Amino acid sequence: MKAIVVHEFGGPEKMRLEDVPDLKPAVGQVVIRIRAAGVNPVETYMRAGTYPRKPTLPYTPGTDGAGTVESVGKDVTRFGVGDRVYIAGSLSGTYAEQALCEERSLFPLPANVSFIQGAAVHIPYATAFRGLFDRASARGGETVLIHGASGGVGIAAVQLARAAGLHVVGTAGSERGRKLVAAEGAHAVLDHTSPGHFEEALATTRHRGFDVILEMLANVNLAKDLSLIAPHGRVVVIGNRGTIEVNPRDAMTRDGSILAMSLWNATPEDLLRIHSALSAGLENKTLRPVVGQEIPLAEASRAHVAVMEAGAHGKIVLIP
Ligand code: NAP
């Protein structure tokens, strides 16, 4: 089969399409025929070799994907050959024609959800769910600012927060992104490239502030976020690409909390609980993954450039 292989850390060009041996499942494992693989920013940090988690070289990138079950190992009970599934973690990497997975990392792909949408579920939706509900304990009736709502995590957060009865304000840097965020359910949408958007965001809450802020670029926004929270407000740091100076007094005066998260810290039990909720949302169509770009697997390096560019419009997926 064909797979993207990284032999040394570096730029996007380090990802090459190669012929590798077909995969065979061991006990409790399943081989998936990949129909689409999700591209997440974290895979660019790993490829560059700058991320705390460093894969052993050579490796095939990718955690997310969707496809059909090709073969099952001994003791696999939940899936059979031909089943449609989405992947929430892979032993071999999903940027490939086949992926080896533990049975517990697979979830049924509802008939109404396409393979490209299935590839857009795991990291974006599980992160948005964990940020909103596990970390921030968001509740219906609260207000949430999704600071960076046009990308994979942001669109997922808009849909999840809206379905849970929150008042949702989202931001995007492009007109196209703002239209998407509004279409996916945000009550108000602002432009995070405009310096005035912080004040505009506060005005949408009648100057009470946000109960929850999900922050996709903390090194740019965290200091201002602390002045946008309501009493007892919670900021969840999801994305961060540098350092920033904050005034802790802004949080003190509001009894506010700065929370942070990494999806890698979710236990298998957490993931089972989260994906049970996500599966229900996919089935009843409150969750509708949006794919903005489909790129051939052979052009994975182009996908890694694109995912770091401004103007997000949902997810980027690779097609083997
Ligand atoms: P993505 O699809 O590439 O989207 C990036 C988002 O950031 C877009 O909505 C983009 O908006 C927005 N953005 C750009 N400039 C911004 C600014 N000044 N203020 C606020 N938002 C801004 O990435 P993603 O998958 O949604 O992930 C978002 C971030 O979370 C990434 O940094 C990623 O590494 C991180 N992440 C963390 C975890 C975790 O476990 N902590 C899990 C998943 C992702 P425009 O393009 O419209 O400007």
PDB file of N, CA and C in Angstrom, residues 132-215:
ATOM      1  N   LEU A 132     -15.103  22.721  26.108  1.00  0.00           N
ATOM      2  CA  LEU A 132     -16.373  23.303  26.547  1.00  0.00           C
ATOM      3  C   LEU A 132     -16.905  22.661  27.822  1.00  0.00           C
ATOM      4  N   PHE A 133     -16.971  21.330  27.811  1.00  0.00           N
ATOM      5  CA  PHE A 133     -17.726  20.653  28.869  1.00  0.00           C
ATOM      6  C   PHE A 133     -16.839  20.083  29.981  1.00  0.00           C
ATOM      7  N   ASP A 134     -15.718  19.434  29.636  1.00  0.00           N
ATOM      8  CA  ASP A 134     -14.880  18.839  30.687  1.00  0.00           C
ATOM      9  C   ASP A 134     -14.071  19.917  31.407  1.00  0.00           C
ATOM     10  N   ARG A 135     -13.497  20.855  30.650  1.00  0.00           N
ATOM     11  CA  ARG A 135     -12.645  21.865  31.285  1.00  0.00           C
ATOM     12  C   ARG A 135     -13.472  23.058  31.765  1.00  0.00           C
ATOM     13  N   ALA A 136     -14.287  23.661  30.894  1.00  0.00           N
ATOM     14  CA  ALA A 136     -14.989  24.896  31.282  1.00  0.00           C
ATOM     15  C   ALA A 136     -16.329  24.630  31.951  1.00  0.00           C
ATOM     16  N   SER A 137     -16.799  23.388  31.960  1.00  0.00           N
ATOM     17  CA  SER A 137     -18.124  23.061  32.538  1.00  0.00           C
ATOM     18  C   SER A 137     -19.214  23.984  31.998  1.00  0.00           C
ATOM     19  N   ALA A 138     -19.197  24.227  30.693  1.00  0.00           N
ATOM     20  CA  ALA A 138     -20.185  25.132  30.078  1.00  0.00           C
ATOM     21  C   ALA A 138     -21.599  24.574  30.244  1.00  0.00           C
ATOM     22  N   ARG A 139     -22.540  25.490  30.498  1.00  0.00           N
ATOM     23  CA  ARG A 139     -23.933  25.072  30.702  1.00  0.00           C
ATOM     24  C   ARG A 139     -24.854  25.902  29.813  1.00  0.00           C
ATOM     25  N   GLY A 140     -25.997  25.322  29.482  1.00  0.00           N
ATOM     26  CA  GLY A 140     -26.998  26.050  28.699  1.00  0.00           C
ATOM     27  C   GLY A 140     -27.310  27.382  29.373  1.00  0.00           C
ATOM     28  N   GLY A 141     -27.527  28.419  28.549  1.00  0.00           N
ATOM     29  CA  GLY A 141     -27.835  29.742  29.093  1.00  0.00           C
ATOM     30  C   GLY A 141     -26.597  30.602  29.285  1.00  0.00           C
ATOM     31  N   GLU A 142     -25.401  29.993  29.251  1.00  0.00           N
ATOM     32  CA  GLU A 142     -24.173  30.788  29.384  1.00  0.00           C
ATOM     33  C   GLU A 142     -23.781  31.384  28.023  1.00  0.00           C
ATOM     34  N   THR A 143     -22.834  32.324  28.086  1.00  0.00           N
ATOM     35  CA  THR A 143     -22.320  32.922  26.850  1.00  0.00           C
ATOM     36  C   THR A 143     -20.912  32.391  26.600  1.00  0.00           C
ATOM     37  N   VAL A 144     -20.605  32.103  25.334  1.00  0.00           N
ATOM     38  CA  VAL A 144     -19.266  31.618  24.992  1.00  0.00           C
ATOM     39  C   VAL A 144     -18.711  32.429  23.818  1.00  0.00           C
ATOM     40  N   LEU A 145     -17.431  32.803  23.932  1.00  0.00           N
ATOM     41  CA  LEU A 145     -16.711  33.396  22.802  1.00  0.00           C
ATOM     42  C   LEU A 145     -15.795  32.325  22.237  1.00  0.00           C
ATOM     43  N   ILE A 146     -15.995  31.966  20.982  1.00  0.00           N
ATOM     44  CA  ILE A 146     -15.104  31.005  20.335  1.00  0.00           C
ATOM     45  C   ILE A 146     -14.146  31.830  19.487  1.00  0.00           C
ATOM     46  N   HIS A 147     -12.950  32.019  20.063  1.00  0.00           N
ATOM     47  CA  HIS A 147     -11.983  32.949  19.486  1.00  0.00           C
ATOM     48  C   HIS A 147     -11.141  32.183  18.478  1.00  0.00           C
ATOM     49  N   GLY A 148     -11.594  32.192  17.213  1.00  0.00           N
ATOM     50  CA  GLY A 148     -11.021  31.347  16.161  1.00  0.00           C
ATOM     51  C   GLY A 148     -12.019  30.245  15.855  1.00  0.00           C
ATOM     52  N   ALA A 149     -13.166  30.658  15.261  1.00  0.00           N
ATOM     53  CA  ALA A 149     -14.291  29.718  15.095  1.00  0.00           C
ATOM     54  C   ALA A 149     -14.362  29.119  13.696  1.00  0.00           C
ATOM     55  N   SER A 150     -13.513  29.555  12.773  1.00  0.00           N
ATOM     56  CA  SER A 150     -13.659  29.139  11.369  1.00  0.00           C
ATOM     57  C   SER A 150     -12.924  27.852  11.025  1.00  0.00           C
ATOM     58  N   GLY A 151     -12.054  27.363  11.917  1.00  0.00           N
ATOM     59  CA  GLY A 151     -11.259  26.162  11.621  1.00  0.00           C
ATOM     60  C   GLY A 151     -11.924  24.900  12.143  1.00  0.00           C
ATOM     61  N   GLY A 152     -11.145  23.831  12.186  1.00  0.00           N
ATOM     62  CA  GLY A 152     -11.693  22.532  12.574  1.00  0.00           C
ATOM     63  C   GLY A 152     -12.289  22.539  13.971  1.00  0.00           C
ATOM     64  N   VAL A 153     -11.505  22.978  14.966  1.00  0.00           N
ATOM     65  CA  VAL A 153     -11.989  22.987  16.349  1.00  0.00           C
ATOM     66  C   VAL A 153     -13.104  24.025  16.515  1.00  0.00           C
ATOM     67  N   GLY A 154     -12.933  25.173  15.873  1.00  0.00           N
ATOM     68  CA  GLY A 154     -13.896  26.263  16.046  1.00  0.00           C
ATOM     69  C   GLY A 154     -15.291  25.906  15.554  1.00  0.00           C
ATOM     70  N   ILE A 155     -15.382  25.334  14.360  1.00  0.00           N
ATOM     71  CA  ILE A 155     -16.704  24.957  13.819  1.00  0.00           C
ATOM     72  C   ILE A 155     -17.346  23.901  14.717  1.00  0.00           C
ATOM     73  N   ALA A 156     -16.543  22.947  15.177  1.00  0.00           N
ATOM     74  CA  ALA A 156     -17.069  21.917  16.084  1.00  0.00           C
ATOM     75  C   ALA A 156     -17.605  22.567  17.355  1.00  0.00           C
ATOM     76  N   ALA A 157     -16.867  23.543  17.884  1.00  0.00           N
ATOM     77  CA  ALA A 157     -17.281  24.206  19.129  1.00  0.00           C
ATOM     78  C   ALA A 157     -18.566  25.000  18.923  1.00  0.00           C
ATOM     79  N   VAL A 158     -18.685  25.660  17.778  1.00  0.00           N
ATOM     80  CA  VAL A 158     -19.917  26.417  17.485  1.00  0.00           C
ATOM     81  C   VAL A 158     -21.114  25.474  17.503  1.00  0.00           C
ATOM     82  N   GLN A 159     -21.003  24.347  16.813  1.00  0.00           N
ATOM     83  CA  GLN A 159     -22.133  23.410  16.732  1.00  0.00           C
ATOM     84  C   GLN A 159     -22.456  22.805  18.108  1.00  0.00           C
ATOM     85  N   LEU A 160     -21.411  22.414  18.849  1.00  0.00           N
ATOM     86  CA  LEU A 160     -21.634  21.799  20.167  1.00  0.00           C
ATOM     87  C   LEU A 160     -22.247  22.801  21.152  1.00  0.00           C
ATOM     88  N   ALA A 161     -21.710  24.024  21.147  1.00  0.00           N
ATOM     89  CA  ALA A 161     -22.191  25.024  22.106  1.00  0.00           C
ATOM     90  C   ALA A 161     -23.629  25.423  21.771  1.00  0.00           C
ATOM     91  N   ARG A 162     -23.909  25.551  20.492  1.00  0.00           N
ATOM     92  CA  ARG A 162     -25.265  25.939  20.082  1.00  0.00           C
ATOM     93  C   ARG A 162     -26.263  24.853  20.474  1.00  0.00           C
ATOM     94  N   ALA A 163     -25.873  23.584  20.246  1.00  0.00           N
ATOM     95  CA  ALA A 163     -26.774  22.474  20.571  1.00  0.00           C
ATOM     96  C   ALA A 163     -27.011  22.376  22.075  1.00  0.00           C
ATOM     97  N   ALA A 164     -26.037  22.862  22.876  1.00  0.00           N
ATOM     98  CA  ALA A 164     -26.170  22.777  24.338  1.00  0.00           C
ATOM     99  C   ALA A 164     -26.876  24.004  24.917  1.00  0.00           C
ATOM    100  N   GLY A 165     -27.310  24.925  24.047  1.00  0.00           N
ATOM    101  CA  GLY A 165     -28.110  26.055  24.529  1.00  0.00           C
ATOM    102  C   GLY A 165     -27.312  27.239  25.022  1.00  0.00           C
ATOM    103  N   LEU A 166     -26.056  27.373  24.571  1.00  0.00           N
ATOM    104  CA  LEU A 166     -25.283  28.562  24.943  1.00  0.00           C
ATOM    105  C   LEU A 166     -25.534  29.681  23.938  1.00  0.00           C
ATOM    106  N   HIS A 167     -25.252  30.910  24.362  1.00  0.00           N
ATOM    107  CA  HIS A 167     -25.257  32.030  23.419  1.00  0.00           C
ATOM    108  C   HIS A 167     -23.843  32.091  22.834  1.00  0.00           C
ATOM    109  N   VAL A 168     -23.749  31.959  21.505  1.00  0.00           N
ATOM    110  CA  VAL A 168     -22.451  31.713  20.861  1.00  0.00           C
ATOM    111  C   VAL A 168     -21.994  32.926  20.055  1.00  0.00           C
ATOM    112  N   VAL A 169     -20.791  33.418  20.387  1.00  0.00           N
ATOM    113  CA  VAL A 169     -20.147  34.453  19.575  1.00  0.00           C
ATOM    114  C   VAL A 169     -18.862  33.836  19.027  1.00  0.00           C
ATOM    115  N   GLY A 170     -18.676  33.925  17.703  1.00  0.00           N
ATOM    116  CA  GLY A 170     -17.490  33.336  17.076  1.00  0.00           C
ATOM    117  C   GLY A 170     -16.706  34.390  16.323  1.00  0.00           C
ATOM    118  N   THR A 171     -15.416  34.104  16.071  1.00  0.00           N
ATOM    119  CA  THR A 171     -14.614  35.038  15.266  1.00  0.00           C
ATOM    120  C   THR A 171     -13.953  34.293  14.117  1.00  0.00           C
ATOM    121  N   ALA A 172     -13.698  35.040  13.032  1.00  0.00           N
ATOM    122  CA  ALA A 172     -12.955  34.501  11.884  1.00  0.00           C
ATOM    123  C   ALA A 172     -12.235  35.660  11.212  1.00  0.00           C
ATOM    124  N   GLY A 173     -11.177  35.341  10.478  1.00  0.00           N
ATOM    125  CA  GLY A 173     -10.356  36.383   9.870  1.00  0.00           C
ATOM    126  C   GLY A 173     -10.757  36.742   8.453  1.00  0.00           C
ATOM    127  N   SER A 174     -11.606  35.932   7.824  1.00  0.00           N
ATOM    128  CA  SER A 174     -12.016  36.208   6.436  1.00  0.00           C
ATOM    129  C   SER A 174     -13.539  36.304   6.355  1.00  0.00           C
ATOM    130  N   GLU A 175     -14.000  36.961   5.321  1.00  0.00           N
ATOM    131  CA  GLU A 175     -15.447  37.104   5.096  1.00  0.00           C
ATOM    132  C   GLU A 175     -16.078  35.721   4.918  1.00  0.00           C
ATOM    133  N   ARG A 176     -15.374  34.862   4.131  1.00  0.00           N
ATOM    134  CA  ARG A 176     -15.884  33.510   3.878  1.00  0.00           C
ATOM    135  C   ARG A 176     -15.983  32.720   5.190  1.00  0.00           C
ATOM    136  N   GLY A 177     -14.965  32.858   6.025  1.00  0.00           N
ATOM    137  CA  GLY A 177     -14.967  32.174   7.322  1.00  0.00           C
ATOM    138  C   GLY A 177     -16.091  32.675   8.210  1.00  0.00           C
ATOM    139  N   ARG A 178     -16.321  33.987   8.207  1.00  0.00           N
ATOM    140  CA  ARG A 178     -17.382  34.548   9.059  1.00  0.00           C
ATOM    141  C   ARG A 178     -18.753  34.055   8.606  1.00  0.00           C
ATOM    142  N   LYS A 179     -18.939  33.953   7.279  1.00  0.00           N
ATOM    143  CA  LYS A 179     -20.223  33.434   6.763  1.00  0.00           C
ATOM    144  C   LYS A 179     -20.442  32.006   7.230  1.00  0.00           C
ATOM    145  N   LEU A 180     -19.378  31.222   7.203  1.00  0.00           N
ATOM    146  CA  LEU A 180     -19.488  29.814   7.625  1.00  0.00           C
ATOM    147  C   LEU A 180     -19.849  29.722   9.115  1.00  0.00           C
ATOM    148  N   VAL A 181     -19.176  30.523   9.923  1.00  0.00           N
ATOM    149  CA  VAL A 181     -19.411  30.484  11.380  1.00  0.00           C
ATOM    150  C   VAL A 181     -20.869  30.865  11.681  1.00  0.00           C
ATOM    151  N   ALA A 182     -21.376  31.848  10.950  1.00  0.00           N
ATOM    152  CA  ALA A 182     -22.785  32.243  11.142  1.00  0.00           C
ATOM    153  C   ALA A 182     -23.710  31.118  10.689  1.00  0.00           C
ATOM    154  N   ALA A 183     -23.392  30.507   9.550  1.00  0.00           N
ATOM    155  CA  ALA A 183     -24.251  29.441   9.013  1.00  0.00           C
ATOM    156  C   ALA A 183     -24.284  28.235   9.941  1.00  0.00           C
ATOM    157  N   GLU A 184     -23.186  28.002  10.677  1.00  0.00           N
ATOM    158  CA  GLU A 184     -23.128  26.828  11.565  1.00  0.00           C
ATOM    159  C   GLU A 184     -23.732  27.102  12.934  1.00  0.00           C
ATOM    160  N   GLY A 185     -24.231  28.349  13.149  1.00  0.00           N
ATOM    161  CA  GLY A 185     -25.046  28.558  14.345  1.00  0.00           C
ATOM    162  C   GLY A 185     -24.628  29.656  15.298  1.00  0.00           C
ATOM    163  N   ALA A 186     -23.544  30.400  14.999  1.00  0.00           N
ATOM    164  CA  ALA A 186     -23.161  31.464  15.940  1.00  0.00           C
ATOM    165  C   ALA A 186     -24.211  32.577  15.917  1.00  0.00           C
ATOM    166  N   HIS A 187     -24.524  33.124  17.099  1.00  0.00           N
ATOM    167  CA  HIS A 187     -25.499  34.216  17.174  1.00  0.00           C
ATOM    168  C   HIS A 187     -24.887  35.524  16.681  1.00  0.00           C
ATOM    169  N   ALA A 188     -23.578  35.678  16.875  1.00  0.00           N
ATOM    170  CA  ALA A 188     -22.879  36.879  16.393  1.00  0.00           C
ATOM    171  C   ALA A 188     -21.486  36.455  15.929  1.00  0.00           C
ATOM    172  N   VAL A 189     -20.990  37.122  14.898  1.00  0.00           N
ATOM    173  CA  VAL A 189     -19.680  36.769  14.341  1.00  0.00           C
ATOM    174  C   VAL A 189     -18.853  38.031  14.163  1.00  0.00           C
ATOM    175  N   LEU A 190     -17.590  37.984  14.602  1.00  0.00           N
ATOM    176  CA  LEU A 190     -16.712  39.148  14.541  1.00  0.00           C
ATOM    177  C   LEU A 190     -15.419  38.785  13.814  1.00  0.00           C
ATOM    178  N   ASP A 191     -14.660  39.861  13.478  1.00  0.00           N
ATOM    179  CA  ASP A 191     -13.420  39.693  12.706  1.00  0.00           C
ATOM    180  C   ASP A 191     -12.220  39.824  13.647  1.00  0.00           C
ATOM    181  N   HIS A 192     -11.497  38.699  13.894  1.00  0.00           N
ATOM    182  CA  HIS A 192     -10.395  38.798  14.867  1.00  0.00           C
ATOM    183  C   HIS A 192      -9.163  39.513  14.310  1.00  0.00           C
ATOM    184  N   THR A 193      -9.213  39.940  13.045  1.00  0.00           N
ATOM    185  CA  THR A 193      -8.101  40.759  12.531  1.00  0.00           C
ATOM    186  C   THR A 193      -8.342  42.250  12.816  1.00  0.00           C
ATOM    187  N   SER A 194      -9.544  42.586  13.296  1.00  0.00           N
ATOM    188  CA  SER A 194      -9.842  43.994  13.580  1.00  0.00           C
ATOM    189  C   SER A 194      -9.551  44.292  15.053  1.00  0.00           C
ATOM    190  N   PRO A 195      -8.722  45.313  15.342  1.00  0.00           N
ATOM    191  CA  PRO A 195      -8.375  45.610  16.744  1.00  0.00           C
ATOM    192  C   PRO A 195      -9.612  45.903  17.589  1.00  0.00           C
ATOM    193  N   GLY A 196     -10.685  46.392  16.964  1.00  0.00           N
ATOM    194  CA  GLY A 196     -11.899  46.750  17.714  1.00  0.00           C
ATOM    195  C   GLY A 196     -12.765  45.557  18.081  1.00  0.00           C
ATOM    196  N   HIS A 197     -12.380  44.347  17.678  1.00  0.00           N
ATOM    197  CA  HIS A 197     -13.321  43.235  17.872  1.00  0.00           C
ATOM    198  C   HIS A 197     -13.470  42.831  19.336  1.00  0.00           C
ATOM    199  N   PHE A 198     -12.485  43.151  20.162  1.00  0.00           N
ATOM    200  CA  PHE A 198     -12.608  42.796  21.588  1.00  0.00           C
ATOM    201  C   PHE A 198     -13.758  43.596  22.215  1.00  0.00           C
ATOM    202  N   GLU A 199     -13.764  44.900  21.933  1.00  0.00           N
ATOM    203  CA  GLU A 199     -14.831  45.762  22.466  1.00  0.00           C
ATOM    204  C   GLU A 199     -16.185  45.354  21.879  1.00  0.00           C
ATOM    205  N   GLU A 200     -16.193  45.027  20.580  1.00  0.00           N
ATOM    206  CA  GLU A 200     -17.456  44.587  19.948  1.00  0.00           C
ATOM    207  C   GLU A 200     -17.956  43.298  20.594  1.00  0.00           C
ATOM    208  N   ALA A 201     -17.021  42.403  20.912  1.00  0.00           N
ATOM    209  CA  ALA A 201     -17.412  41.129  21.538  1.00  0.00           C
ATOM    210  C   ALA A 201     -18.065  41.398  22.893  1.00  0.00           C
ATOM    211  N   LEU A 202     -17.439  42.289  23.668  1.00  0.00           N
ATOM    212  CA  LEU A 202     -17.987  42.631  24.988  1.00  0.00           C
ATOM    213  C   LEU A 202     -19.391  43.222  24.850  1.00  0.00           C
ATOM    214  N   ALA A 203     -19.572  44.043  23.822  1.00  0.00           N
ATOM    215  CA  ALA A 203     -20.880  44.689  23.615  1.00  0.00           C
ATOM    216  C   ALA A 203     -21.966  43.644  23.337  1.00  0.00           C
ATOM    217  N   THR A 204     -21.612  42.510  22.714  1.00  0.00           N
ATOM    218  CA  THR A 204     -22.636  41.479  22.450  1.00  0.00           C
ATOM    219  C   THR A 204     -23.161  40.869  23.745  1.00  0.00           C
ATOM    220  N   THR A 205     -22.413  41.033  24.850  1.00  0.00           N
ATOM    221  CA  THR A 205     -22.860  40.499  26.154  1.00  0.00           C
ATOM    222  C   THR A 205     -23.456  41.610  27.016  1.00  0.00           C
ATOM    223  N   ARG A 206     -23.734  42.754  26.411  1.00  0.00           N
ATOM    224  CA  ARG A 206     -24.185  43.962  27.152  1.00  0.00           C
ATOM    225  C   ARG A 206     -23.182  44.306  28.251  1.00  0.00           C
ATOM    226  N   HIS A 207     -21.912  44.084  27.934  1.00  0.00           N
ATOM    227  CA  HIS A 207     -20.774  44.428  28.816  1.00  0.00           C
ATOM    228  C   HIS A 207     -20.719  43.605  30.103  1.00  0.00           C
ATOM    229  N   ARG A 208     -21.475  42.501  30.156  1.00  0.00           N
ATOM    230  CA  ARG A 208     -21.369  41.600  31.314  1.00  0.00           C
ATOM    231  C   ARG A 208     -20.115  40.740  31.205  1.00  0.00           C
ATOM    232  N   GLY A 209     -19.747  40.400  29.966  1.00  0.00           N
ATOM    233  CA  GLY A 209     -18.594  39.527  29.745  1.00  0.00           C
ATOM    234  C   GLY A 209     -19.037  38.100  29.447  1.00  0.00           C
ATOM    235  N   PHE A 210     -18.067  37.285  29.018  1.00  0.00           N
ATOM    236  CA  PHE A 210     -18.356  35.897  28.623  1.00  0.00           C
ATOM    237  C   PHE A 210     -18.148  34.946  29.807  1.00  0.00           C
ATOM    238  N   ASP A 211     -19.045  33.986  29.908  1.00  0.00           N
ATOM    239  CA  ASP A 211     -18.858  32.940  30.918  1.00  0.00           C
ATOM    240  C   ASP A 211     -17.700  32.029  30.516  1.00  0.00           C
ATOM    241  N   VAL A 212     -17.582  31.804  29.208  1.00  0.00           N
ATOM    242  CA  VAL A 212     -16.548  30.890  28.699  1.00  0.00           C
ATOM    243  C   VAL A 212     -15.902  31.512  27.464  1.00  0.00           C
ATOM    244  N   ILE A 213     -14.585  31.401  27.373  1.00  0.00           N
ATOM    245  CA  ILE A 213     -13.876  31.743  26.128  1.00  0.00           C
ATOM    246  C   ILE A 213     -13.039  30.537  25.725  1.00  0.00           C
ATOM    247  N   LEU A 214     -13.236  30.055  24.497  1.00  0.00           N
ATOM    248  CA  LEU A 214     -12.349  29.013  23.950  1.00  0.00           C
ATOM    249  C   LEU A 214     -11.344  29.736  23.070  1.00  0.00           C
ATOM    250  N   GLU A 215     -10.067  29.636  23.410  1.00  0.00           N
ATOM    251  CA  GLU A 215      -9.036  30.450  22.760  1.00  0.00           C
ATOM    252  C   GLU A 215      -8.151  29.603  21.843  1.00  0.00           C
TER     253      GLU A 215
END
